[in-house]
C-alpha positions as CSV (number, residue, x, y, z in Angstrom):
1,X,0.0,0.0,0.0
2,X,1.2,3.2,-1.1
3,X,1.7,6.0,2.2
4,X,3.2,8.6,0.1
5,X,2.2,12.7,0.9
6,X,2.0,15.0,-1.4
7,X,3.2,18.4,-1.0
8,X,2.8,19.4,-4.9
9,X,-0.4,19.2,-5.4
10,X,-3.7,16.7,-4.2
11,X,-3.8,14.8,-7.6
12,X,-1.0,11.9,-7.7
13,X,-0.7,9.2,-10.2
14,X,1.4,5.8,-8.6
15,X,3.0,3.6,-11.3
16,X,4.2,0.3,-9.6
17,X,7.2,-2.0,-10.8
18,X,7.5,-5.4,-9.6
19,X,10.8,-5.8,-10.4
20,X,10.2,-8.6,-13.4
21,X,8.7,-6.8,-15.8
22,X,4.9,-5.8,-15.1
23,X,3.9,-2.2,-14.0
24,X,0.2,-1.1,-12.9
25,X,-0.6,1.8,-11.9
26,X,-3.4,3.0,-8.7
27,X,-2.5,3.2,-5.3
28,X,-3.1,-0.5,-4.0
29,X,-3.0,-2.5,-6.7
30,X,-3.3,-6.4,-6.3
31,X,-0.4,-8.6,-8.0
32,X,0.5,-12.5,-7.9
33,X,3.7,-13.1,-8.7
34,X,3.9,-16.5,-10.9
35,X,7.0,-17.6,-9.7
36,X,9.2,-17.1,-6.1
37,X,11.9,-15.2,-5.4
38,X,13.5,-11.8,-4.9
39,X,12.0,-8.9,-6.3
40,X,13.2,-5.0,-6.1
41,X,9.8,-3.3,-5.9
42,X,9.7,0.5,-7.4
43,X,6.9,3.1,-6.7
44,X,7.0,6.2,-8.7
45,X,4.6,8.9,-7.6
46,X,4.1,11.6,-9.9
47,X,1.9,14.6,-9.4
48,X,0.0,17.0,-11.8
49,X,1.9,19.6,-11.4
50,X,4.9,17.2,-12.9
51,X,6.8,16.8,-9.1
52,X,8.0,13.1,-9.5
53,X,10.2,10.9,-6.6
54,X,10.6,7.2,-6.5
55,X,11.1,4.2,-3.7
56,X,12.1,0.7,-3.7
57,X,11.8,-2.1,-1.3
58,X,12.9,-5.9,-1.4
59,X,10.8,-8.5,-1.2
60,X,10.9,-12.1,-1.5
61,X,8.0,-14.3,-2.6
62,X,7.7,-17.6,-1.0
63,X,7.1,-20.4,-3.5
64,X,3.5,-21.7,-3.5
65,X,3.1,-25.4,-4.1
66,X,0.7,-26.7,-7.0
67,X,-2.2,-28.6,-5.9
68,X,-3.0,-32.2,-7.8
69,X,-4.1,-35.3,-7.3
70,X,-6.1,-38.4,-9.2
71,X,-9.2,-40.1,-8.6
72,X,-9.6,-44.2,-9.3
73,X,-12.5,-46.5,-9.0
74,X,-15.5,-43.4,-8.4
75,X,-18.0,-46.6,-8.3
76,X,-21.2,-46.6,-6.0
77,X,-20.3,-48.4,-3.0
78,X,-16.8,-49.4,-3.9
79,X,-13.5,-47.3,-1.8
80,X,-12.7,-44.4,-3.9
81,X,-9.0,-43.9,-4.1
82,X,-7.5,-40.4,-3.5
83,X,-4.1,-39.8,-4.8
84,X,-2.2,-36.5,-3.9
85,X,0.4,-35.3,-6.7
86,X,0.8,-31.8,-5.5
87,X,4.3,-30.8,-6.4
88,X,6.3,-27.6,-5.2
89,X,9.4,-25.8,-6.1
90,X,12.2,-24.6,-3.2
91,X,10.0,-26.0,-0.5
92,X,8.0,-29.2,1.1
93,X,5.0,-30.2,1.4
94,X,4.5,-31.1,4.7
95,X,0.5,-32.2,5.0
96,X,-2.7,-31.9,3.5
97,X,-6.4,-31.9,4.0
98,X,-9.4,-33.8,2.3
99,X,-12.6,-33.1,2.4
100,X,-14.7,-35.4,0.5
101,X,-18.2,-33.3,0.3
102,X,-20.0,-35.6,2.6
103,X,-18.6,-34.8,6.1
104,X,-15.6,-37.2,6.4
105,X,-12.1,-35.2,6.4
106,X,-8.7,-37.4,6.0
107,X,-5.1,-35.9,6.5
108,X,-3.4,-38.8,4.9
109,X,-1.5,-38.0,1.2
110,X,-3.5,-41.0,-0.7
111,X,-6.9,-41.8,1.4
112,X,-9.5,-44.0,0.2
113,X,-13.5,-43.6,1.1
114,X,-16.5,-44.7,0.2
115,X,-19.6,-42.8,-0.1
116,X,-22.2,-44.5,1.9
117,X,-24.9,-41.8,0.6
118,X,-25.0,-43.6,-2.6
119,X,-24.4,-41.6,-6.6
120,X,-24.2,-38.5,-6.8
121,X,-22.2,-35.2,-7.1
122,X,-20.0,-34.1,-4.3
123,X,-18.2,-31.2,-3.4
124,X,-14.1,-32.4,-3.1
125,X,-11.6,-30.1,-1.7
126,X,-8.1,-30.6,-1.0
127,X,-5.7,-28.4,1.0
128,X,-2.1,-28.9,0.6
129,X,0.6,-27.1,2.9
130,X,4.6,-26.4,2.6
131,X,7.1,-25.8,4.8
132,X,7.7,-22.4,4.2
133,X,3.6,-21.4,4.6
134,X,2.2,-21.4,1.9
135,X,-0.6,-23.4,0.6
136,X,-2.9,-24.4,-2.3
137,X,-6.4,-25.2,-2.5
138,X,-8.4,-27.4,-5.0
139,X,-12.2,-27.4,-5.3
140,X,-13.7,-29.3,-7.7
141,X,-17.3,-31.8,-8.1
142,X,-16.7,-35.3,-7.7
143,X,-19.5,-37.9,-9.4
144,X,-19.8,-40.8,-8.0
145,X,-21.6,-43.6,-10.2
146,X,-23.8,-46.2,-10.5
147,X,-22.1,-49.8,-11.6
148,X,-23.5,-50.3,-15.4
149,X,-24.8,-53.9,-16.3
150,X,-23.1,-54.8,-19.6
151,X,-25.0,-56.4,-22.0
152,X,-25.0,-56.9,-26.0
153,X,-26.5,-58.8,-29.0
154,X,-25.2,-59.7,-31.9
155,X,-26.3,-60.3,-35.6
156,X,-26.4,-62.7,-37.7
157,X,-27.3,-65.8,-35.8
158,X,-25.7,-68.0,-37.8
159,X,-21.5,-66.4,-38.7
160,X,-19.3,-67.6,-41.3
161,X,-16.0,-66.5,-42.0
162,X,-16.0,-63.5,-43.6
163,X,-19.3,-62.4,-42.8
164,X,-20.1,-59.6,-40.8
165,X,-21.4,-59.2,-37.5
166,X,-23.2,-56.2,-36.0
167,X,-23.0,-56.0,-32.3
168,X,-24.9,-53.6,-30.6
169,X,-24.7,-52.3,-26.9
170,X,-27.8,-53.1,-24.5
171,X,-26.2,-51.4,-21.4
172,X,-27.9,-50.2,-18.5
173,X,-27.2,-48.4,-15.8
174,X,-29.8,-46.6,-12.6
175,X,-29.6,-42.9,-12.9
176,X,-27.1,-42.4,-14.7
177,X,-25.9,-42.8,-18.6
178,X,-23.6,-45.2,-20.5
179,X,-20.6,-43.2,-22.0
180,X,-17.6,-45.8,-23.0
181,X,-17.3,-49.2,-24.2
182,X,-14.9,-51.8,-24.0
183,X,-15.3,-55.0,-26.3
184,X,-12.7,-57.6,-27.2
185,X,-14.0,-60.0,-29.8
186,X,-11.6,-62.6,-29.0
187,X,-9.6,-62.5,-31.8
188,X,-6.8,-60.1,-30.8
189,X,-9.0,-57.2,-32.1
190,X,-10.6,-54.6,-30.1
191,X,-13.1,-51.5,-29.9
192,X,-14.4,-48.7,-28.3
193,X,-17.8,-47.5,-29.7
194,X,-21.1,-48.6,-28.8
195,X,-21.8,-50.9,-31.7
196,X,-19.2,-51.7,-33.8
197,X,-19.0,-54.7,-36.7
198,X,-16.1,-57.2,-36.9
199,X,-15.5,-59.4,-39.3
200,X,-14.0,-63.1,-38.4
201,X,-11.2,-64.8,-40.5
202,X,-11.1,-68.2,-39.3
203,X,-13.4,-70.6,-38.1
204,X,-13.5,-71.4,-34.5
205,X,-15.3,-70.2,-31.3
206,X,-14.4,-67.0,-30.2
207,X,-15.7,-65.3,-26.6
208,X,-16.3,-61.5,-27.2
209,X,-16.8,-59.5,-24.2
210,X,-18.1,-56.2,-23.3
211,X,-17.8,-53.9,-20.3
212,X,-19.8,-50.6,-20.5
213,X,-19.0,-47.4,-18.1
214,X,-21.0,-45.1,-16.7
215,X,-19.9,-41.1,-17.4
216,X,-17.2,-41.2,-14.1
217,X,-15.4,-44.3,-15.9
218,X,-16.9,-46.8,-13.5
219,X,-16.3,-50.0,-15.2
220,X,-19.4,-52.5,-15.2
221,X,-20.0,-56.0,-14.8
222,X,-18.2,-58.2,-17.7
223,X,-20.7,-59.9,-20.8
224,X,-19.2,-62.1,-22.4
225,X,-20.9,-64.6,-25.3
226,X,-20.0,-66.8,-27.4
227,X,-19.4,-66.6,-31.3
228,X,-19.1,-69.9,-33.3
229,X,-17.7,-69.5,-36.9
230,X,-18.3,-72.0,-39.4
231,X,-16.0,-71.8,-43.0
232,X,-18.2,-70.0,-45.1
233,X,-19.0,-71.3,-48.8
234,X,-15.8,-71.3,-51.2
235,X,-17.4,-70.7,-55.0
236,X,-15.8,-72.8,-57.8
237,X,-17.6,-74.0,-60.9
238,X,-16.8,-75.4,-64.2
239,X,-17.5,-74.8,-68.2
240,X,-16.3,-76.7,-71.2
241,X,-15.7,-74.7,-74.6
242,X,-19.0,-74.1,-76.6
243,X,-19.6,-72.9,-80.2
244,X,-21.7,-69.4,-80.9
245,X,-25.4,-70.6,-80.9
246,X,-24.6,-74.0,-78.6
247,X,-25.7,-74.4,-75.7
248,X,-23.3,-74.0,-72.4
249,X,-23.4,-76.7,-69.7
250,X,-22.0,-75.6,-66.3
């Protein structure tokens, strides 16, 4: 905050230098550095009358860490896992605070919990704290989801090789939506879309399974059935040389 008098005249002007290249101007302007260290701080106050005088000051900005972390397994009565990955630069992080937007806190770096109040959004925050005072804070929604049923059918009944077969994605889930796919078809080949076609080169059985996931990634239960393909029909015929006007026998 600027404390300067003025003995010129009662209009000032204040331009403000924060020793790495940004100015503002005003007489308590608000400024985050982006990184930590020292920094010579300038104030110029200039009146209208043109009477101009300057003052610096050190400071030194303590590095701030950078809040992070990763969710796995946000399934409706399953233990979430909480990861922390907050990093920081000159300092440590010595501890942090969960709060996972039902009433339970944790202190530990990687907690797990389970909702008990079912899907639904919650209101996460995580607090992260460094040795040197700072700290960082991280609100965001977390879903947690219903567990899909996975289910499928496929088409034709009856497959031969090099035919193709249309799948198509009967997944359901309670209250929620299905929003990814996971199907093997056995064979070494794979997809992600919620009804794909494959086509089978050899004969044989093949199990193709499907797990759907509701919009939080929450895997669902595995569907699996089974795909018998028979060799399909190899065309061959034969015709014997024939005069114009003569019949052909095949």
């Amino acid at each position: 905050r600027d404390w300067s008098s003025d003995v010129c005249s009662s209009d000032l002007d204040w331009t403000w230098d924060f020793g790495n290249g940004v100015q503002l101007t005003g007489v308590s302007p608000d400024y985050g550095y982006p990184q930590g260290g020292n920094y010579v701080i300038q104030l110029t106050v200039t009146t209208q009358a043109g009477c101009k005088d300057s003052t610096t000051r050190n400071v030194f900005i303590q590095d701030r860490p950078i809040g992070a972390y990763t969710v796995a397994n946000t399934c409706n009565g399953l233990p979430v896992q909480f990861t922390d990955l907050s990093t920081i630069a000159g300092s440590t992080i010595i501890s942090r605070w969960w709060s996972f937007g039902d009433g339970d806190t944790s202190a530990l770096s990687s907690p797990s919990h389970t909702y008990p109040a079912g899907a639904g959004n919650y209101p996460l925050e995580l607090i992260v704290y460094a040795a040197n005072g700072c700290s960082d804070t991280i609100n965001e929604d977390l879903r947690i989801s219903n567990i899909p049923t996975s289910s499928f059918t496929s088409t034709p009944s009856v497959v031969c090789t090099g035919t193709e077969v249309q799948f198509n994605d009967l997944s359901t889930v309670v209250g929620d939506t299905i929003s990814g796919w996971s199907w093997n078809f056995g064979d070494g080949t794979f997809d992600t879309i919620s009804a794909p076609s494959h086509v089978f080169n050899s004969t044989g059985l093949y199990t193709v399974s499907l797990t759907a996931y509701s919009p939080t990634s929450c895997p669902g239960t595995l569907f699996t059935q089974t795909i018998n393909v028979l060799p399909g029909p190899v065309p061959a015929f034969s015709a014997p040389d024939a005069c114009l006007g003569s019949p052909s026998y095949f």
